[in-house]
Amino acid sequence: MPNQTEPLFKAVGLSKEFGFGRQKTLAVNQVDLALEEGEVITIVGESGSGKTTLAKMILGLISPTGGEVFFRGEPRDISTYRKKLAYWKNIQAIFQDPYSSFNIFTKIDTVLLDCIRMRGNGNLPREKKREMMAEACSFVNLKFEELTNKYPFELSGGQMQRLMIARIFLLDPKILIADEITSMIDACSRATILDMLMELRDKIGMTVVFITHDVGLAYYVSDKVYIMEHGKFVESGTPDEVILNPKGDYTKRLISDVPKIYEEWDLSTV
Amino acid sequence: MLHTIKEVFRSPKFTIGLAIFVVMLLVVFIYPLIITDDPLDIIGLGTFFEPGIYVNLYDGLESKTYVLKLEDAAANRIASKLGEQERLDIQEYLLLAGVPEEEIDIEDTEKLLELWLNNYDPTVRFPGSTSAKRKYYARLDASLDGLLSTEAAIIAVKNEETGELEEKSLVKQDDYVNVSKVANVRVLPLGTDNFGRDMLTELVSATGVSLRIGLIAGLVATSIGLTLGLLSGYIGGWVDDVIMFITNLFIVIPSFVLLVLISYSIGQEQRGASTVAIVIGFTSWVWTARAVRAQVISLRHRDHVNLSKLSGHSVAHIIIFDILPYIASYVVMAFILQISSGILAEAGLSILGLGPKTTDVPTLGLMMNWAMIYSAHIMGKWWAYFPVIVVIALISFSLNLMNTGLDQVFNPTLRD
Ligand SMILES: Nc1ncnc2c1ncn2[C@@H]1O[C@H](COP(=O)(O)OP(=O)(O)OP(=O)(O)O)[C@@H](O)[C@H]1O
Ligand SMILES: [Mg+2]
């Protein structure tokens, strides 16, 4: 339908080249992507296919070498600090490796306070801010009183990723990019974390972009699945289309790595 | 953080280095409180007095005398004038004067002196004898005069009216004075330098000044290097290009040459110790800048930096809180090395005569320079340069030891 409102986020022909000369790699090659408000999409691809590079371009952390990006129908402008700040109020991320995602010299309180300040609530009374932080922590089953004056590296990997979700809880963004957030975490915590993230999504209605190797996850949580190979989207569509009727060999191979695909997906056993 | 600091003090290398350094600092601070003399005061009329205890002779004569009957006193007295070397020299002279070799017994003091008295003639010139040699023999002759006498020496004063000498007291050969009873005694543990300054006082003061020069040079070099390295590494783009251009410019011109040129053009009168320190710092930031830049480049795409950006932090905040702490250990290490190389650079400059102006304060480099100009090393006046070298080496050694210790703590791969 041509006259429908513009998508929240749209990228056209997005490309990223690293290096030059013989070392040149085309990490992301002519990717088109649209994100509607509130939808959950998954980008699946093997290691080195360019998923993280694409995510960082969507986030505006690295600049594309080709293509255009639109946010709310307008060309995205993040040329100055203020404009970046405004953009990042809407789009946030959780990274793959919790151990390297936090500054080891910054206390947990500061990490959470930064989020409150980012939302423009920096001037609230101290008590109110502590209340908000405690609420965010309890949402992800952490006790704020036990975390104050501690450093992130004193937590386990799973607890750190939960703290990341607490961050998102406070930031309340429109889009969240979750780049393999469970790949460094043991199987038990993995389900809990995905559960919490989906609960948060239902609560604040944000768009979620899952990036993963795991076709199973893609099938069960997402509205749309993109298969990425060598920097390109080779297949896309609803989970049923892509995963139950794969067309390309690459997709078939990705799917064959997940034996439990036709069983009922139970978060507690993943 | 606290843990790392504890770890640092558990490293024996760091602790030893720090201990040496702290001891030197304490000496530099406490010594002037006890010995308040001006380190540049010229007390000795003459150059390079040997280390030792200097007893005022006049006061010694005035002091209470004690008689000690000591058996080897006479032998010691003779030995101090007529040592092994002097006996050989006398033998050489006698041979030249035509005394048959079998008549000379250099162990027999009495016979030797007799031969000497009979044969020494200051007017004779032997072929090949230098004037220095002749003067030496004249001095030797004078010092041997009355060596075997057992008479007491007479102390006489001039009568103001008649102009005649009147006997005042006798100094016998077994008279002694107690040094602690003599009114004026000066200990010069390291003797005096070429100007006649007390070497130890001067050395302590110079150590303090040189440490200050090292510290200022290190601070200047580290802050320039750190600032440029952070900016060019983090901001990149044209900022990086400009800074790297300047840095490479400084690299192709050897910093010591630059240092010499700048010092020379500043001129002797304007070169205070601090000016020299700043100039040294200004020419030695290059490697810090390059190393910091390399580290920042490897840090700036880390996820914690990305997260900080996503938390709305400004570039300044990210550089100070997300980059700087990660390279702090490196910067501290670079700073320590800069202090040590700053002190060495000052020494190098001063030896070339391009150091701080000489009328202000002594520095380790200036002391080396003076010792060299007055040929202390050729004349064997070891106390004029050796202690200075030891202090320079100790400073360098302790700072490098601390640096290695830190390196082992911060780089776990270097631990053994
Ligand atoms: N900063 C960079 N400089 C040069 N090449 C890069 C850079 N970042 C990524 N690449 C290259 O781009 C390609 C895609 O990398 P990317 O990290 O996006 O893969 P990925 O799909 O996220 O892989 P993984 O599943 O292992 O995280 C890789 O070939 C990688 O070597
Ligand atoms: Mg990745």
XYZ file of C-alpha atoms and ligand atoms in Angstrom:
718
model
C 0.000 0.000 0.000
C 1.870 3.071 -1.234
C 0.153 5.691 0.893
C 0.860 4.124 4.235
C 2.857 6.163 6.758
C 6.620 5.941 6.581
C 8.327 3.246 8.685
C 10.032 4.299 11.917
C 13.446 3.446 10.484
C 14.458 2.790 6.935
C 17.804 2.026 5.329
C 18.306 1.892 1.576
C 21.359 0.370 -0.089
C 23.333 0.476 3.153
C 26.977 -0.597 2.609
C 30.197 -0.646 4.578
C 33.662 -1.231 3.232
C 36.640 -1.753 5.496
C 40.220 -1.115 4.480
C 41.486 -0.322 1.061
C 43.359 -1.913 -1.797
C 43.791 -5.650 -1.571
C 42.672 -5.686 2.056
C 39.280 -4.284 1.160
C 36.324 -6.174 2.644
C 32.746 -5.384 1.891
C 31.307 -6.150 5.325
C 27.793 -4.966 4.467
C 26.656 -4.884 0.880
C 23.579 -2.952 -0.326
C 21.214 -3.821 2.501
C 17.634 -2.518 2.507
C 15.849 -2.624 5.823
C 12.672 -1.129 7.264
C 11.606 -1.241 10.896
C 7.969 -0.660 11.785
C 6.951 0.561 15.193
C 6.682 -2.261 17.707
C 7.756 -5.131 15.498
C 10.356 -7.732 16.337
C 12.739 -8.739 13.592
C 15.632 -11.125 13.570
C 18.768 -11.006 11.498
C 20.338 -14.445 11.190
C 23.732 -15.132 9.703
C 26.905 -17.013 10.304
C 29.947 -15.500 11.922
C 31.550 -12.753 9.870
C 28.484 -12.175 7.704
C 28.362 -8.506 8.742
C 25.605 -8.494 11.355
C 27.447 -6.431 13.951
C 28.661 -3.997 11.308
C 25.084 -3.513 10.116
C 23.903 -3.028 13.711
C 26.516 -0.354 14.374
C 25.510 1.497 11.216
C 21.865 1.397 12.240
C 22.924 2.763 15.625
C 25.026 5.472 14.009
C 28.172 4.294 15.794
C 30.016 3.853 12.518
C 29.255 5.709 9.340
C 28.205 3.789 6.237
C 30.287 4.019 3.085
C 27.163 3.881 0.956
C 23.377 4.104 1.145
C 20.866 6.255 2.946
C 19.209 6.081 6.325
C 15.833 7.545 7.222
C 14.401 7.990 10.669
C 10.698 8.790 10.971
C 10.657 9.485 7.243
C 13.405 12.121 7.358
C 17.023 11.559 6.333
C 18.900 10.766 9.544
C 21.134 13.628 10.654
C 23.662 12.797 13.379
C 26.316 15.289 12.411
C 26.524 17.038 15.776
C 26.605 15.938 19.388
C 23.088 17.280 20.093
C 21.626 15.496 17.070
C 23.327 12.257 18.064
C 21.932 12.629 21.565
C 18.443 13.078 20.182
C 18.844 10.029 17.938
C 20.178 7.825 20.728
C 17.206 8.677 22.897
C 15.245 6.658 20.356
C 17.614 3.859 19.523
C 19.613 1.772 21.962
C 21.577 -1.433 21.980
C 22.732 -4.364 24.052
C 26.033 -5.836 22.921
C 27.331 -9.346 22.565
C 30.007 -9.396 25.271
C 28.793 -8.132 28.651
C 32.317 -8.308 30.083
C 33.608 -5.672 27.688
C 30.415 -3.603 27.465
C 30.868 -1.817 30.776
C 33.569 0.615 31.712
C 35.449 -1.209 34.467
C 36.142 2.056 36.294
C 32.499 3.143 36.480
C 30.175 2.073 39.261
C 26.809 0.484 38.550
C 24.992 3.455 40.083
C 26.630 5.754 37.578
C 25.647 3.525 34.672
C 22.001 3.684 35.712
C 22.071 7.373 36.637
C 23.379 8.151 33.150
C 20.234 6.564 31.729
C 17.995 8.681 33.921
C 19.899 11.788 32.892
C 19.670 10.752 29.246
C 15.886 10.763 29.570
C 16.082 14.315 30.863
C 15.332 13.389 34.475
C 18.731 14.368 35.823
C 17.236 17.053 38.045
C 14.846 14.827 39.934
C 15.481 14.539 43.675
C 17.976 11.888 44.691
C 15.347 9.765 46.400
C 13.190 9.684 43.302
C 16.130 8.655 41.153
C 17.054 5.850 43.521
C 13.473 4.679 43.391
C 13.593 4.565 39.607
C 16.868 2.641 39.623
C 15.516 0.187 42.182
C 12.423 -0.344 40.045
C 14.537 -1.007 36.963
C 16.689 -3.467 38.862
C 13.791 -5.331 40.331
C 12.301 -5.643 36.841
C 15.302 -7.769 35.915
C 15.363 -9.541 39.272
C 18.387 -7.712 40.667
C 18.492 -6.053 44.065
C 19.535 -2.448 43.743
C 20.706 -2.240 47.368
C 23.204 -5.010 46.637
C 24.483 -3.296 43.532
C 25.145 0.224 44.763
C 28.804 1.054 45.013
C 29.703 -2.076 43.131
C 31.424 -2.322 39.779
C 29.870 -4.180 36.844
C 32.759 -6.645 36.673
C 31.789 -7.900 40.112
C 28.632 -9.383 38.552
C 28.264 -12.571 36.537
C 27.806 -12.422 32.781
C 24.094 -13.117 33.094
C 23.651 -10.465 35.769
C 25.473 -7.962 33.591
C 23.163 -8.585 30.655
C 20.207 -8.179 33.023
C 21.707 -4.881 34.120
C 21.828 -3.958 30.437
C 18.113 -4.671 30.213
C 17.560 -2.507 33.295
C 19.339 0.242 31.395
C 16.886 -0.160 28.511
C 14.025 -0.133 31.036
C 15.136 3.319 32.196
C 15.951 4.617 28.716
C 12.624 3.589 27.169
C 13.837 3.734 23.531
C 11.795 3.259 20.361
C 14.200 0.742 18.872
C 16.448 -1.776 20.594
C 19.200 -3.635 18.820
C 20.131 -6.825 20.641
C 23.346 -8.120 19.103
C 23.774 -11.757 20.130
C 23.068 -10.803 23.702
C 22.994 -14.378 24.940
C 25.898 -15.898 23.060
C 28.353 -15.431 25.921
C 25.992 -16.674 28.577
C 25.160 -20.128 29.937
C 22.027 -21.832 28.695
C 20.089 -21.334 31.958
C 20.376 -17.576 32.093
C 19.797 -17.345 28.359
C 16.077 -18.104 28.582
C 15.605 -15.800 31.577
C 17.226 -12.934 29.751
C 15.212 -13.410 26.567
C 12.085 -13.673 28.696
C 12.847 -10.417 30.457
C 13.595 -8.669 27.207
C 10.319 -9.778 25.619
C 8.447 -8.714 28.730
C 10.056 -5.292 28.529
C 9.160 -5.075 24.858
C 5.506 -5.762 25.672
C 5.640 -3.134 28.402
C 7.130 -0.252 26.430
C 6.225 -1.358 22.918
C 9.618 -0.871 21.368
C 10.885 -2.303 18.116
C 13.433 -5.049 18.708
C 16.113 -6.165 16.272
C 17.534 -9.505 17.342
C 20.830 -10.453 15.835
C 21.670 -14.103 16.246
C 23.029 -17.367 14.904
C 20.072 -19.119 16.388
C 17.316 -19.818 13.890
C 15.153 -21.238 16.676
C 15.052 -17.910 18.439
C 14.235 -16.204 15.154
C 11.349 -18.508 14.521
C 9.657 -18.135 17.858
C 9.971 -14.459 18.693
C 10.057 -12.503 15.504
C 7.587 -11.026 13.065
C 10.142 -10.959 10.291
C 13.349 -12.845 9.624
C 16.296 -11.691 7.513
C 18.976 -14.136 6.475
C 22.354 -12.526 5.989
C 25.232 -13.978 4.003
C 28.448 -12.172 3.101
C 27.013 -8.768 3.922
C 23.796 -9.257 1.936
C 20.242 -10.167 2.850
C 19.670 -13.346 0.873
C 16.198 -14.154 2.129
C 13.558 -12.372 4.138
C 9.961 -12.762 5.189
C 7.839 -14.090 8.007
C 9.355 -16.913 10.068
C 6.989 -19.393 8.454
C 8.030 -18.382 4.959
C 11.744 -18.275 5.611
C 12.262 -21.024 8.090
C 9.622 -23.572 7.161
C 10.163 -23.126 3.417
C 13.760 -22.069 2.957
C 14.795 -21.408 -0.608
C 18.552 -20.977 -0.567
C 21.136 -23.603 0.418
C 22.641 -21.183 2.938
C 19.347 -20.821 4.789
C 18.815 -24.551 4.727
C 22.208 -25.088 6.240
C 21.553 -22.542 9.003
C 18.266 -24.244 9.767
C 19.714 -27.739 9.797
C 21.980 -26.633 12.645
C 18.913 -26.363 14.866
C 17.377 -29.802 15.329
C 14.531 -28.772 17.628
C 12.934 -26.394 15.188
C 9.555 -28.201 14.954
C 9.135 -28.815 18.666
C 7.264 -26.449 20.907
C 9.751 -23.792 22.027
C 9.931 -23.712 25.762
C 11.991 -20.864 27.120
C 12.833 -22.679 30.302
C 14.648 -25.458 28.497
C 16.693 -23.450 26.038
C 41.624 -0.016 41.325
C 42.595 -0.340 44.970
C 43.529 -3.904 44.260
C 45.901 -2.840 41.509
C 47.597 -0.345 43.797
C 48.118 -3.066 46.408
C 49.458 -5.317 43.691
C 51.919 -2.618 42.640
C 53.378 -2.427 46.138
C 53.701 -6.178 46.244
C 56.080 -6.036 43.289
C 59.628 -6.199 44.711
C 61.128 -4.290 41.796
C 58.747 -1.385 42.234
C 59.228 -1.332 45.998
C 63.024 -1.349 45.812
C 63.008 1.357 43.132
C 60.589 3.460 45.169
C 62.646 2.962 48.343
C 65.840 4.187 46.667
C 63.976 7.131 45.219
C 62.328 8.063 48.505
C 65.656 7.879 50.348
C 67.144 10.270 47.805
C 64.175 12.600 48.175
C 64.488 12.531 51.960
C 68.181 13.383 51.778
C 67.443 16.203 49.375
C 64.829 17.632 51.742
C 66.442 16.984 55.116
C 70.126 17.727 54.404
C 69.609 21.469 53.764
C 67.711 21.730 57.071
C 70.797 20.522 58.927
C 73.563 22.028 56.792
C 72.246 25.433 55.899
C 75.278 26.576 53.894
C 74.769 27.997 50.445
C 75.765 25.176 48.113
C 77.558 27.605 45.808
C 79.684 29.149 48.598
C 83.346 28.988 47.779
C 85.079 27.862 50.956
C 88.318 26.411 49.663
C 91.025 28.632 48.180
C 92.314 26.196 45.609
C 90.894 23.383 43.548
C 89.906 19.830 44.367
C 90.674 19.396 48.071
C 90.591 15.703 48.931
C 87.744 14.282 50.970
C 88.637 14.292 54.639
C 88.494 16.026 57.996
C 90.053 19.454 57.913
C 91.470 20.603 61.259
C 92.355 24.225 61.771
C 96.082 24.309 62.382
C 96.116 27.582 64.328
C 93.392 26.385 66.667
C 95.239 23.080 66.906
C 98.338 24.837 68.182
C 96.281 26.753 70.689
C 94.475 23.675 71.943
C 95.418 21.724 75.015
C 98.157 19.213 74.191
C 98.350 15.634 75.379
C 101.454 13.512 75.336
C 101.057 10.071 73.869
C 104.015 7.724 73.702
C 103.281 5.711 70.603
C 105.890 3.344 69.239
C 105.252 3.636 65.530
C 104.760 7.424 65.491
C 108.203 8.113 64.068
C 107.891 5.385 61.462
C 104.498 6.707 60.375
C 105.909 10.193 60.138
C 108.706 9.046 57.880
C 106.439 6.821 55.829
C 104.019 9.670 55.127
C 106.844 11.714 53.590
C 108.948 8.901 52.244
C 106.675 6.245 50.818
C 107.444 3.441 48.390
C 107.103 5.753 45.403
C 109.345 8.460 46.840
C 112.085 5.929 47.644
C 112.007 4.671 44.060
C 112.159 8.232 42.759
C 115.182 8.954 44.930
C 116.840 5.786 43.641
C 116.204 6.907 40.085
C 117.770 10.298 40.791
C 120.783 8.820 42.504
C 121.426 6.489 39.600
C 121.321 9.437 37.237
C 123.698 11.311 39.518
C 126.171 8.477 39.105
C 125.837 6.653 42.438
C 126.631 2.956 41.908
C 123.560 0.793 42.139
C 124.880 -1.556 44.839
C 125.358 1.375 47.253
C 121.670 2.269 47.186
C 119.411 0.422 49.611
C 115.973 1.945 49.452
C 114.838 0.137 52.596
C 117.457 1.808 54.764
C 115.963 5.217 55.444
C 118.996 6.740 57.145
C 121.472 5.727 54.417
C 119.109 6.764 51.668
C 118.622 10.221 53.147
C 122.350 10.629 53.563
C 122.970 9.737 49.927
C 120.253 12.132 48.919
C 121.691 15.014 50.911
C 125.125 14.424 49.458
C 124.049 14.066 45.870
C 120.987 16.268 45.364
C 121.810 19.448 43.499
C 118.891 21.552 42.279
C 121.031 23.282 39.675
C 121.978 20.140 37.761
C 119.927 19.272 34.706
C 120.037 15.698 33.531
C 119.318 15.081 29.870
C 115.663 14.173 29.371
C 114.444 15.432 32.744
C 111.402 17.636 32.417
C 110.841 20.806 34.376
C 107.893 19.116 36.130
C 110.257 16.405 37.284
C 112.774 18.966 38.529
C 110.087 20.805 40.480
C 108.969 17.502 41.952
C 112.463 16.766 43.238
C 112.746 20.262 44.706
C 109.481 19.718 46.595
C 110.609 16.305 47.738
C 113.871 17.752 48.974
C 112.075 20.413 50.977
C 109.709 17.909 52.569
C 112.540 15.609 53.583
C 114.273 18.447 55.385
C 114.510 17.616 59.057
C 112.683 14.348 58.671
C 114.936 12.488 61.039
C 115.276 15.260 63.584
C 113.841 14.624 67.049
C 113.950 18.258 68.107
C 110.788 20.018 69.125
C 109.463 22.694 66.806
C 109.404 26.186 68.229
C 106.319 28.356 67.836
C 107.322 31.969 67.851
C 105.398 35.241 67.554
C 106.700 38.508 66.270
C 107.063 41.239 68.818
C 105.170 44.192 67.402
C 107.590 46.773 68.685
C 110.991 45.243 68.175
C 110.127 43.003 65.277
C 111.925 40.135 66.925
C 110.703 36.588 67.187
C 109.859 35.533 70.692
C 109.422 31.887 71.597
C 105.885 31.183 72.604
C 105.624 27.437 72.878
C 107.227 24.184 71.879
C 105.596 21.461 69.811
C 107.201 18.150 70.604
C 106.963 15.119 68.405
C 104.770 13.216 70.821
C 102.323 16.087 71.406
C 98.727 15.457 70.423
C 95.533 17.476 70.355
C 92.037 16.047 70.670
C 90.171 16.904 67.462
C 86.944 17.404 69.359
C 88.675 20.072 71.483
C 89.854 22.038 68.443
C 87.639 25.043 67.831
C 87.422 24.725 64.026
C 87.130 21.402 62.304
C 85.400 20.974 58.964
C 84.466 17.606 57.549
C 84.443 17.515 53.756
C 83.195 13.977 53.057
C 83.534 14.506 49.315
C 86.200 17.178 49.373
C 85.786 20.307 47.285
C 85.303 20.893 43.598
C 87.310 22.999 41.199
C 85.893 26.235 42.642
C 86.519 25.175 46.223
C 82.875 24.418 47.026
C 81.889 21.704 49.455
C 81.103 18.827 47.060
C 78.575 17.063 49.281
C 76.446 20.140 49.934
C 76.632 20.996 46.267
C 75.768 17.438 45.216
C 72.689 17.281 47.438
C 71.466 20.607 46.157
C 72.199 19.592 42.551
C 70.287 16.342 43.020
C 67.263 18.314 44.170
C 67.469 20.697 41.230
C 67.970 17.862 38.742
C 64.995 15.964 40.134
C 62.931 19.105 39.750
C 64.143 19.493 36.173
C 63.243 15.853 35.490
C 59.834 16.300 37.059
C 59.022 19.463 35.105
C 60.376 17.985 31.863
C 58.374 14.791 32.505
C 55.189 16.724 33.258
C 55.541 18.906 30.171
C 56.398 15.989 27.881
C 53.688 13.728 29.283
C 50.964 16.338 29.143
C 51.786 17.394 25.593
C 52.160 13.780 24.461
C 49.025 12.651 26.262
C 46.845 15.491 25.002
C 47.982 15.166 21.394
C 47.817 11.353 21.517
C 44.284 11.369 22.938
C 43.007 13.938 20.464
C 44.573 12.400 17.382
C 43.677 8.859 18.414
C 40.095 9.504 19.424
C 38.957 12.223 17.064
C 40.871 10.970 14.028
C 40.258 12.540 10.621
C 42.021 15.798 9.845
C 42.864 16.387 13.529
C 44.813 13.142 13.435
C 46.484 14.131 10.164
C 47.657 17.485 11.502
C 48.908 16.075 14.799
C 50.653 13.170 13.118
C 52.300 15.583 10.701
C 53.725 17.607 13.583
C 54.738 14.444 15.421
C 56.554 13.033 12.410
C 58.292 16.349 11.964
C 59.629 16.029 15.502
C 60.626 12.435 14.860
C 62.766 13.116 11.817
C 64.673 15.845 13.683
C 66.508 14.032 16.495
C 65.192 15.520 19.713
C 68.647 16.107 21.157
C 69.663 18.185 18.172
C 66.483 20.204 18.549
C 67.204 20.554 22.246
C 70.710 21.820 21.555
C 69.460 24.303 18.962
C 66.690 25.686 21.158
C 68.953 25.933 24.219
C 71.590 27.661 22.177
C 69.160 30.196 20.753
C 67.680 30.987 24.174
C 71.090 32.163 25.350
C 73.032 31.543 28.529
C 71.476 34.368 30.572
C 67.860 33.352 29.986
C 68.433 29.670 30.718
C 67.221 29.062 34.245
C 66.765 25.503 35.461
C 63.011 25.630 34.838
C 63.428 27.024 31.338
C 65.802 24.220 30.469
C 63.347 21.710 31.958
C 60.478 23.060 29.869
C 62.606 23.005 26.726
C 63.568 19.396 27.440
C 59.907 18.493 27.965
C 58.947 20.260 24.788
C 61.342 18.191 22.707
C 60.585 14.770 24.180
C 56.812 14.250 24.002
C 56.840 12.567 20.608
C 56.962 8.919 21.632
C 54.360 9.410 24.326
C 52.037 10.951 21.755
C 52.512 8.103 19.305
C 52.113 5.388 21.894
C 49.027 6.992 23.441
C 47.500 7.433 19.986
C 48.033 3.768 19.161
C 46.396 2.693 22.412
C 43.465 5.056 21.972
C 42.843 3.781 18.463
C 42.577 0.256 19.793
C 40.204 1.460 22.526
C 37.882 3.794 20.692
C 35.802 1.065 19.040
C 35.422 -0.997 22.207
C 31.911 -1.723 23.329
C 32.223 0.207 26.574
C 33.010 3.307 24.529
C 30.029 2.625 22.304
C 27.843 2.192 25.362
C 29.118 5.468 26.751
C 28.205 7.191 23.486
C 24.756 5.631 23.640
C 24.462 6.973 27.196
C 24.751 10.471 25.797
C 28.260 11.341 26.900
C 30.239 14.043 25.158
C 33.588 13.479 23.478
C 35.381 15.129 26.403
C 33.587 12.883 28.901
C 34.393 9.785 26.891
C 38.061 10.697 26.560
C 38.396 11.458 30.265
C 36.304 8.650 31.731
C 36.248 5.864 29.154
C 39.671 6.148 27.520
C 42.040 7.779 29.994
C 41.605 5.317 32.889
C 42.361 2.441 30.539
C 45.689 3.943 29.515
C 46.504 5.509 32.897
C 48.953 2.799 33.869
C 50.781 3.278 30.616
C 50.864 7.035 31.059
C 52.280 6.717 34.573
C 54.995 4.460 33.223
C 55.809 6.824 30.393
C 55.935 9.689 32.894
C 58.450 7.868 35.087
C 60.678 7.224 32.098
C 60.351 10.850 31.011
C 61.599 12.014 34.421
C 64.660 9.844 34.115
C 65.396 10.814 30.535
C 64.811 14.480 31.405
C 67.531 14.297 34.040
C 69.860 12.619 31.571
C 69.043 15.193 28.889
C 69.933 18.017 31.282
C 73.225 16.295 32.046
C 73.933 15.920 28.330
C 73.105 19.554 27.638
C 75.180 20.832 30.530
C 78.194 18.787 29.509
C 77.985 20.591 26.178
C 77.836 23.864 28.067
C 74.195 24.463 27.095
C 72.643 23.740 30.459
C 71.120 26.139 32.972
C 73.119 29.244 33.731
C 75.929 28.497 36.124
C 75.415 31.291 38.638
C 71.998 30.194 39.885
C 71.890 26.659 41.123
C 74.041 23.601 40.660
C 72.681 20.671 38.683
C 74.113 17.219 38.239
C 74.897 18.051 34.630
C 76.650 21.286 35.531
C 78.756 19.519 38.132
C 79.836 17.017 35.493
C 80.560 19.878 33.141
C 82.728 21.692 35.700
C 84.596 18.528 36.618
C 85.296 17.948 32.955
C 86.390 21.488 32.137
C 88.851 21.379 35.046
C 90.097 17.935 33.949
C 89.172 16.225 37.211
C 89.055 12.914 35.363
C 92.607 13.350 34.043
C 94.062 14.487 37.340
C 92.434 11.617 39.197
C 90.210 13.842 41.329
C 87.552 11.124 41.467
C 85.471 12.860 44.133
C 84.635 15.634 41.692
C 82.783 13.425 39.206
C 82.321 9.897 40.534
C 79.674 10.726 43.191
C 77.763 12.710 40.544
C 77.748 9.716 38.206
C 76.597 7.488 41.043
C 73.685 9.804 41.838
C 72.637 10.041 38.170
C 72.842 6.262 37.885
C 70.856 5.767 41.102
C 68.061 8.067 39.969
C 67.866 6.391 36.582
C 68.093 2.952 38.114
C 65.390 3.525 40.715
C 62.982 5.087 38.227
C 63.536 2.321 35.691
C 63.118 -0.285 38.401
C 59.776 1.247 39.372
C 58.803 1.265 35.741
C 59.628 -2.408 35.254
C 57.733 -3.241 38.428
C 54.667 -1.381 37.182
C 54.977 -3.040 33.812
C 54.872 -6.460 35.422
C 51.767 -5.594 37.383
C 49.912 -4.031 34.468
C 51.073 -6.543 31.849
C 50.313 -9.929 33.351
C 52.066 -11.600 30.422
C 55.422 -10.288 31.693
C 55.022 -11.870 35.119
C 57.369 -14.684 35.837
N 36.820 -2.338 12.123
C 36.932 -3.248 11.139
N 37.974 -3.164 10.290
C 38.119 -4.057 9.284
N 37.284 -5.071 9.068
C 36.224 -5.227 9.881
C 35.995 -4.331 10.964
N 34.893 -4.724 11.648
C 34.453 -5.824 10.985
N 35.236 -6.126 9.929
C 35.034 -7.234 8.978
O 33.720 -7.192 8.530
C 33.169 -8.487 8.424
C 31.884 -8.558 9.214
O 32.165 -8.450 10.594
P 30.995 -8.418 11.691
O 31.609 -8.186 13.002
O 29.969 -7.459 11.256
O 30.430 -9.916 11.617
P 29.300 -10.608 12.493
O 28.288 -11.107 11.556
O 28.851 -9.702 13.567
O 30.086 -11.837 13.100
P 29.894 -12.537 14.543
O 28.708 -13.398 14.424
O 31.152 -13.330 14.699
O 29.769 -11.449 15.531
C 34.216 -9.439 8.939
O 34.847 -10.045 7.805
C 35.187 -8.575 9.656
O 36.488 -9.073 9.497
Mg 28.952 -9.742 15.761
